[in-house]
């Protein structure tokens, strides 16, 4: 961190943002103040827009690390105050809800940040530790249980299923429901389930809105929030005619196949499945997305 730009790491909960940040902090070997915004212990100061209070908080520290910063009100303005007035202070921030954190920091921090996305484990990363034969052996595991680090490193199938269930039920919607005040959580879950069945297919928002008894705009909003909180992502059609490309339907994929399979309650082995084509398509698209982002 030779510059004084704020480093922001986005990613879903449980993908390893805190672990990565701590590894960076260890290598930097600077006196560090670590703040977990989930605990809300420092929120009053970090949302105060009061330079004196902010200076008091970080006094004596060379590096400030804020984990899950989307929970702090006015985080962007306060980070700007710190960056503009304490030039020697290094700052690392993580956030699991890009839609909320981006809205809070985009304008205040224009030109003051380096921003990175962190995804579930990729074959690109694993190729540094495993050879091609070993990666091929891991493929079935990726297609069924996905690539969340804790799930990937767990050797017990029962533990993998339990962890997937916990992530799907406890973490998947947490930020969306809390930060965007969505009251129809059952509709959100049903939407995700419908999307899970449709990976690899063109998705009609009109059909989804009819199935869920929701307006087209609400379905569109839910999909946008799910995308910006790193659950799903849209892939638009390609056409040499740009007008046709805009009018074509999107396909929707999951960042993690384990989440997708847990949503439809199907963690059966590859030999017992009839959706292998869909799984493999989602896997290839996701791996390409990760590679393009990291490279």
PDB file of N, CA and C in Angstrom, residues 131-185:
ATOM      1  N   UNK A 131      -2.292 -30.145  -9.073  1.00  0.00           N
ATOM      2  CA  UNK A 131      -1.999 -30.348 -10.489  1.00  0.00           C
ATOM      3  C   UNK A 131      -3.291 -30.650 -11.253  1.00  0.00           C
ATOM      4  N   UNK A 132      -3.203 -30.814 -12.568  1.00  0.00           N
ATOM      5  CA  UNK A 132      -4.392 -30.997 -13.399  1.00  0.00           C
ATOM      6  C   UNK A 132      -5.177 -32.250 -13.039  1.00  0.00           C
ATOM      7  N   UNK A 133      -4.469 -33.319 -12.696  1.00  0.00           N
ATOM      8  CA  UNK A 133      -5.151 -34.555 -12.302  1.00  0.00           C
ATOM      9  C   UNK A 133      -5.973 -34.329 -11.033  1.00  0.00           C
ATOM     10  N   UNK A 134      -5.376 -33.654 -10.066  1.00  0.00           N
ATOM     11  CA  UNK A 134      -6.061 -33.396  -8.797  1.00  0.00           C
ATOM     12  C   UNK A 134      -7.252 -32.453  -8.986  1.00  0.00           C
ATOM     13  N   UNK A 135      -7.090 -31.455  -9.857  1.00  0.00           N
ATOM     14  CA  UNK A 135      -8.197 -30.530 -10.126  1.00  0.00           C
ATOM     15  C   UNK A 135      -9.379 -31.260 -10.745  1.00  0.00           C
ATOM     16  N   UNK A 136      -9.078 -32.200 -11.630  1.00  0.00           N
ATOM     17  CA  UNK A 136     -10.151 -32.984 -12.255  1.00  0.00           C
ATOM     18  C   UNK A 136     -10.905 -33.791 -11.206  1.00  0.00           C
ATOM     19  N   UNK A 137     -10.163 -34.293 -10.218  1.00  0.00           N
ATOM     20  CA  UNK A 137     -10.786 -35.054  -9.128  1.00  0.00           C
ATOM     21  C   UNK A 137     -11.680 -34.150  -8.265  1.00  0.00           C
ATOM     22  N   UNK A 138     -11.355 -32.873  -8.204  1.00  0.00           N
ATOM     23  CA  UNK A 138     -12.118 -31.928  -7.376  1.00  0.00           C
ATOM     24  C   UNK A 138     -13.366 -31.396  -8.077  1.00  0.00           C
ATOM     25  N   UNK A 139     -13.463 -31.622  -9.379  1.00  0.00           N
ATOM     26  CA  UNK A 139     -14.526 -30.994 -10.166  1.00  0.00           C
ATOM     27  C   UNK A 139     -15.929 -31.363  -9.670  1.00  0.00           C
ATOM     28  N   UNK A 140     -16.173 -32.649  -9.414  1.00  0.00           N
ATOM     29  CA  UNK A 140     -17.499 -33.077  -8.945  1.00  0.00           C
ATOM     30  C   UNK A 140     -17.878 -32.357  -7.657  1.00  0.00           C
ATOM     31  N   UNK A 141     -16.900 -32.209  -6.778  1.00  0.00           N
ATOM     32  CA  UNK A 141     -17.129 -31.522  -5.513  1.00  0.00           C
ATOM     33  C   UNK A 141     -17.533 -30.060  -5.745  1.00  0.00           C
ATOM     34  N   UNK A 142     -16.886 -29.423  -6.704  1.00  0.00           N
ATOM     35  CA  UNK A 142     -17.207 -28.042  -7.066  1.00  0.00           C
ATOM     36  C   UNK A 142     -18.626 -27.927  -7.598  1.00  0.00           C
ATOM     37  N   UNK A 143     -19.002 -28.868  -8.466  1.00  0.00           N
ATOM     38  CA  UNK A 143     -20.309 -28.811  -9.117  1.00  0.00           C
ATOM     39  C   UNK A 143     -21.457 -29.037  -8.131  1.00  0.00           C
ATOM     40  N   UNK A 144     -21.218 -29.821  -7.095  1.00  0.00           N
ATOM     41  CA  UNK A 144     -22.281 -30.141  -6.133  1.00  0.00           C
ATOM     42  C   UNK A 144     -22.279 -29.199  -4.935  1.00  0.00           C
ATOM     43  N   UNK A 145     -21.121 -29.014  -4.310  1.00  0.00           N
ATOM     44  CA  UNK A 145     -21.050 -28.268  -3.048  1.00  0.00           C
ATOM     45  C   UNK A 145     -20.514 -26.846  -3.203  1.00  0.00           C
ATOM     46  N   UNK A 146     -20.112 -26.481  -4.416  1.00  0.00           N
ATOM     47  CA  UNK A 146     -19.655 -25.126  -4.633  1.00  0.00           C
ATOM     48  C   UNK A 146     -18.252 -24.882  -4.109  1.00  0.00           C
ATOM     49  N   UNK A 147     -17.919 -23.593  -3.910  1.00  0.00           N
ATOM     50  CA  UNK A 147     -16.529 -23.241  -3.650  1.00  0.00           C
ATOM     51  C   UNK A 147     -16.342 -22.263  -2.490  1.00  0.00           C
ATOM     52  N   UNK A 148     -17.292 -22.190  -1.577  1.00  0.00           N
ATOM     53  CA  UNK A 148     -17.042 -21.409  -0.366  1.00  0.00           C
ATOM     54  C   UNK A 148     -15.890 -22.070   0.393  1.00  0.00           C
ATOM     55  N   UNK A 149     -14.895 -21.294   0.832  1.00  0.00           N
ATOM     56  CA  UNK A 149     -13.681 -21.878   1.412  1.00  0.00           C
ATOM     57  C   UNK A 149     -13.923 -22.898   2.524  1.00  0.00           C
ATOM     58  N   UNK A 150     -14.789 -22.566   3.485  1.00  0.00           N
ATOM     59  CA  UNK A 150     -15.010 -23.475   4.615  1.00  0.00           C
ATOM     60  C   UNK A 150     -15.651 -24.782   4.160  1.00  0.00           C
ATOM     61  N   UNK A 151     -16.536 -24.693   3.176  1.00  0.00           N
ATOM     62  CA  UNK A 151     -17.189 -25.894   2.652  1.00  0.00           C
ATOM     63  C   UNK A 151     -16.198 -26.721   1.847  1.00  0.00           C
ATOM     64  N   UNK A 152     -15.389 -26.052   1.039  1.00  0.00           N
ATOM     65  CA  UNK A 152     -14.408 -26.746   0.208  1.00  0.00           C
ATOM     66  C   UNK A 152     -13.403 -27.519   1.060  1.00  0.00           C
ATOM     67  N   UNK A 153     -12.961 -26.918   2.155  1.00  0.00           N
ATOM     68  CA  UNK A 153     -11.933 -27.555   2.987  1.00  0.00           C
ATOM     69  C   UNK A 153     -12.499 -28.599   3.945  1.00  0.00           C
ATOM     70  N   UNK A 154     -13.809 -28.643   4.088  1.00  0.00           N
ATOM     71  CA  UNK A 154     -14.421 -29.656   4.952  1.00  0.00           C
ATOM     72  C   UNK A 154     -14.452 -31.000   4.224  1.00  0.00           C
ATOM     73  N   UNK A 155     -14.003 -32.047   4.884  1.00  0.00           N
ATOM     74  CA  UNK A 155     -13.922 -33.365   4.238  1.00  0.00           C
ATOM     75  C   UNK A 155     -15.167 -34.206   4.487  1.00  0.00           C
ATOM     76  N   UNK A 156     -15.926 -33.868   5.509  1.00  0.00           N
ATOM     77  CA  UNK A 156     -17.117 -34.642   5.862  1.00  0.00           C
ATOM     78  C   UNK A 156     -18.331 -34.137   5.092  1.00  0.00           C
ATOM     79  N   UNK A 157     -19.003 -35.037   4.361  1.00  0.00           N
ATOM     80  CA  UNK A 157     -20.158 -34.648   3.545  1.00  0.00           C
ATOM     81  C   UNK A 157     -21.293 -34.074   4.385  1.00  0.00           C
ATOM     82  N   UNK A 158     -21.476 -34.628   5.561  1.00  0.00           N
ATOM     83  CA  UNK A 158     -22.529 -34.122   6.446  1.00  0.00           C
ATOM     84  C   UNK A 158     -22.223 -32.689   6.870  1.00  0.00           C
ATOM     85  N   UNK A 159     -20.947 -32.398   7.130  1.00  0.00           N
ATOM     86  CA  UNK A 159     -20.544 -31.044   7.502  1.00  0.00           C
ATOM     87  C   UNK A 159     -20.733 -30.076   6.336  1.00  0.00           C
ATOM     88  N   UNK A 160     -20.405 -30.545   5.133  1.00  0.00           N
ATOM     89  CA  UNK A 160     -20.581 -29.703   3.944  1.00  0.00           C
ATOM     90  C   UNK A 160     -22.044 -29.293   3.791  1.00  0.00           C
ATOM     91  N   UNK A 161     -22.938 -30.270   3.945  1.00  0.00           N
ATOM     92  CA  UNK A 161     -24.372 -30.002   3.799  1.00  0.00           C
ATOM     93  C   UNK A 161     -24.855 -29.040   4.879  1.00  0.00           C
ATOM     94  N   UNK A 162     -24.372 -29.242   6.088  1.00  0.00           N
ATOM     95  CA  UNK A 162     -24.785 -28.392   7.203  1.00  0.00           C
ATOM     96  C   UNK A 162     -24.307 -26.951   6.998  1.00  0.00           C
ATOM     97  N   UNK A 163     -23.071 -26.799   6.552  1.00  0.00           N
ATOM     98  CA  UNK A 163     -22.521 -25.465   6.315  1.00  0.00           C
ATOM     99  C   UNK A 163     -23.261 -24.759   5.182  1.00  0.00           C
ATOM    100  N   UNK A 164     -23.575 -25.509   4.138  1.00  0.00           N
ATOM    101  CA  UNK A 164     -24.322 -24.927   3.014  1.00  0.00           C
ATOM    102  C   UNK A 164     -25.701 -24.461   3.459  1.00  0.00           C
ATOM    103  N   UNK A 165     -26.332 -25.274   4.264  1.00  0.00           N
ATOM    104  CA  UNK A 165     -27.658 -24.935   4.781  1.00  0.00           C
ATOM    105  C   UNK A 165     -27.588 -23.668   5.630  1.00  0.00           C
ATOM    106  N   UNK A 166     -26.542 -23.575   6.432  1.00  0.00           N
ATOM    107  CA  UNK A 166     -26.384 -22.407   7.311  1.00  0.00           C
ATOM    108  C   UNK A 166     -26.160 -21.137   6.499  1.00  0.00           C
ATOM    109  N   UNK A 167     -25.298 -21.215   5.482  1.00  0.00           N
ATOM    110  CA  UNK A 167     -25.039 -20.053   4.636  1.00  0.00           C
ATOM    111  C   UNK A 167     -26.305 -19.632   3.902  1.00  0.00           C
ATOM    112  N   UNK A 168     -27.015 -20.621   3.353  1.00  0.00           N
ATOM    113  CA  UNK A 168     -28.224 -20.331   2.578  1.00  0.00           C
ATOM    114  C   UNK A 168     -29.307 -19.692   3.441  1.00  0.00           C
ATOM    115  N   UNK A 169     -29.451 -20.169   4.664  1.00  0.00           N
ATOM    116  CA  UNK A 169     -30.530 -19.682   5.522  1.00  0.00           C
ATOM    117  C   UNK A 169     -30.144 -18.456   6.349  1.00  0.00           C
ATOM    118  N   UNK A 170     -28.871 -18.389   6.766  1.00  0.00           N
ATOM    119  CA  UNK A 170     -28.483 -17.338   7.714  1.00  0.00           C
ATOM    120  C   UNK A 170     -27.816 -16.129   7.067  1.00  0.00           C
ATOM    121  N   UNK A 171     -27.042 -16.340   6.006  1.00  0.00           N
ATOM    122  CA  UNK A 171     -26.236 -15.258   5.469  1.00  0.00           C
ATOM    123  C   UNK A 171     -26.725 -14.721   4.130  1.00  0.00           C
ATOM    124  N   UNK A 172     -27.369 -15.592   3.347  1.00  0.00           N
ATOM    125  CA  UNK A 172     -27.650 -15.262   1.955  1.00  0.00           C
ATOM    126  C   UNK A 172     -28.471 -13.996   1.801  1.00  0.00           C
ATOM    127  N   UNK A 173     -29.492 -13.839   2.623  1.00  0.00           N
ATOM    128  CA  UNK A 173     -30.395 -12.694   2.476  1.00  0.00           C
ATOM    129  C   UNK A 173     -30.194 -11.636   3.557  1.00  0.00           C
ATOM    130  N   UNK A 174     -29.267 -11.878   4.459  1.00  0.00           N
ATOM    131  CA  UNK A 174     -29.147 -11.037   5.649  1.00  0.00           C
ATOM    132  C   UNK A 174     -29.032  -9.554   5.313  1.00  0.00           C
ATOM    133  N   UNK A 175     -28.077  -9.214   4.452  1.00  0.00           N
ATOM    134  CA  UNK A 175     -27.858  -7.808   4.134  1.00  0.00           C
ATOM    135  C   UNK A 175     -28.999  -7.227   3.324  1.00  0.00           C
ATOM    136  N   UNK A 176     -29.537  -8.030   2.398  1.00  0.00           N
ATOM    137  CA  UNK A 176     -30.620  -7.529   1.554  1.00  0.00           C
ATOM    138  C   UNK A 176     -31.845  -7.211   2.398  1.00  0.00           C
ATOM    139  N   UNK A 177     -32.217  -8.143   3.262  1.00  0.00           N
ATOM    140  CA  UNK A 177     -33.420  -7.965   4.076  1.00  0.00           C
ATOM    141  C   UNK A 177     -33.261  -6.812   5.069  1.00  0.00           C
ATOM    142  N   UNK A 178     -32.063  -6.693   5.660  1.00  0.00           N
ATOM    143  CA  UNK A 178     -31.861  -5.676   6.680  1.00  0.00           C
ATOM    144  C   UNK A 178     -31.619  -4.289   6.086  1.00  0.00           C
ATOM    145  N   UNK A 179     -30.851  -4.246   5.013  1.00  0.00           N
ATOM    146  CA  UNK A 179     -30.421  -2.955   4.492  1.00  0.00           C
ATOM    147  C   UNK A 179     -31.387  -2.347   3.492  1.00  0.00           C
ATOM    148  N   UNK A 180     -32.218  -3.161   2.870  1.00  0.00           N
ATOM    149  CA  UNK A 180     -33.150  -2.592   1.901  1.00  0.00           C
ATOM    150  C   UNK A 180     -34.598  -2.712   2.369  1.00  0.00           C
ATOM    151  N   UNK A 181     -34.795  -3.126   3.607  1.00  0.00           N
ATOM    152  CA  UNK A 181     -36.128  -3.175   4.215  1.00  0.00           C
ATOM    153  C   UNK A 181     -37.133  -3.972   3.384  1.00  0.00           C
ATOM    154  N   UNK A 182     -36.685  -5.095   2.838  1.00  0.00           N
ATOM    155  CA  UNK A 182     -37.593  -5.966   2.090  1.00  0.00           C
ATOM    156  C   UNK A 182     -38.442  -6.753   3.077  1.00  0.00           C
ATOM    157  N   UNK A 183     -39.738  -6.680   2.915  1.00  0.00           N
ATOM    158  CA  UNK A 183     -40.637  -7.335   3.857  1.00  0.00           C
ATOM    159  C   UNK A 183     -41.129  -8.691   3.370  1.00  0.00           C
ATOM    160  N   UNK A 184     -41.091  -8.916   2.057  1.00  0.00           N
ATOM    161  CA  UNK A 184     -41.598 -10.170   1.505  1.00  0.00           C
ATOM    162  C   UNK A 184     -40.458 -11.159   1.309  1.00  0.00           C
ATOM    163  N   UNK A 185     -39.859 -11.590   2.423  1.00  0.00           N
ATOM    164  CA  UNK A 185     -38.702 -12.484   2.342  1.00  0.00           C
ATOM    165  C   UNK A 185     -39.067 -13.816   1.699  1.00  0.00           C
TER     166      UNK A 185
END
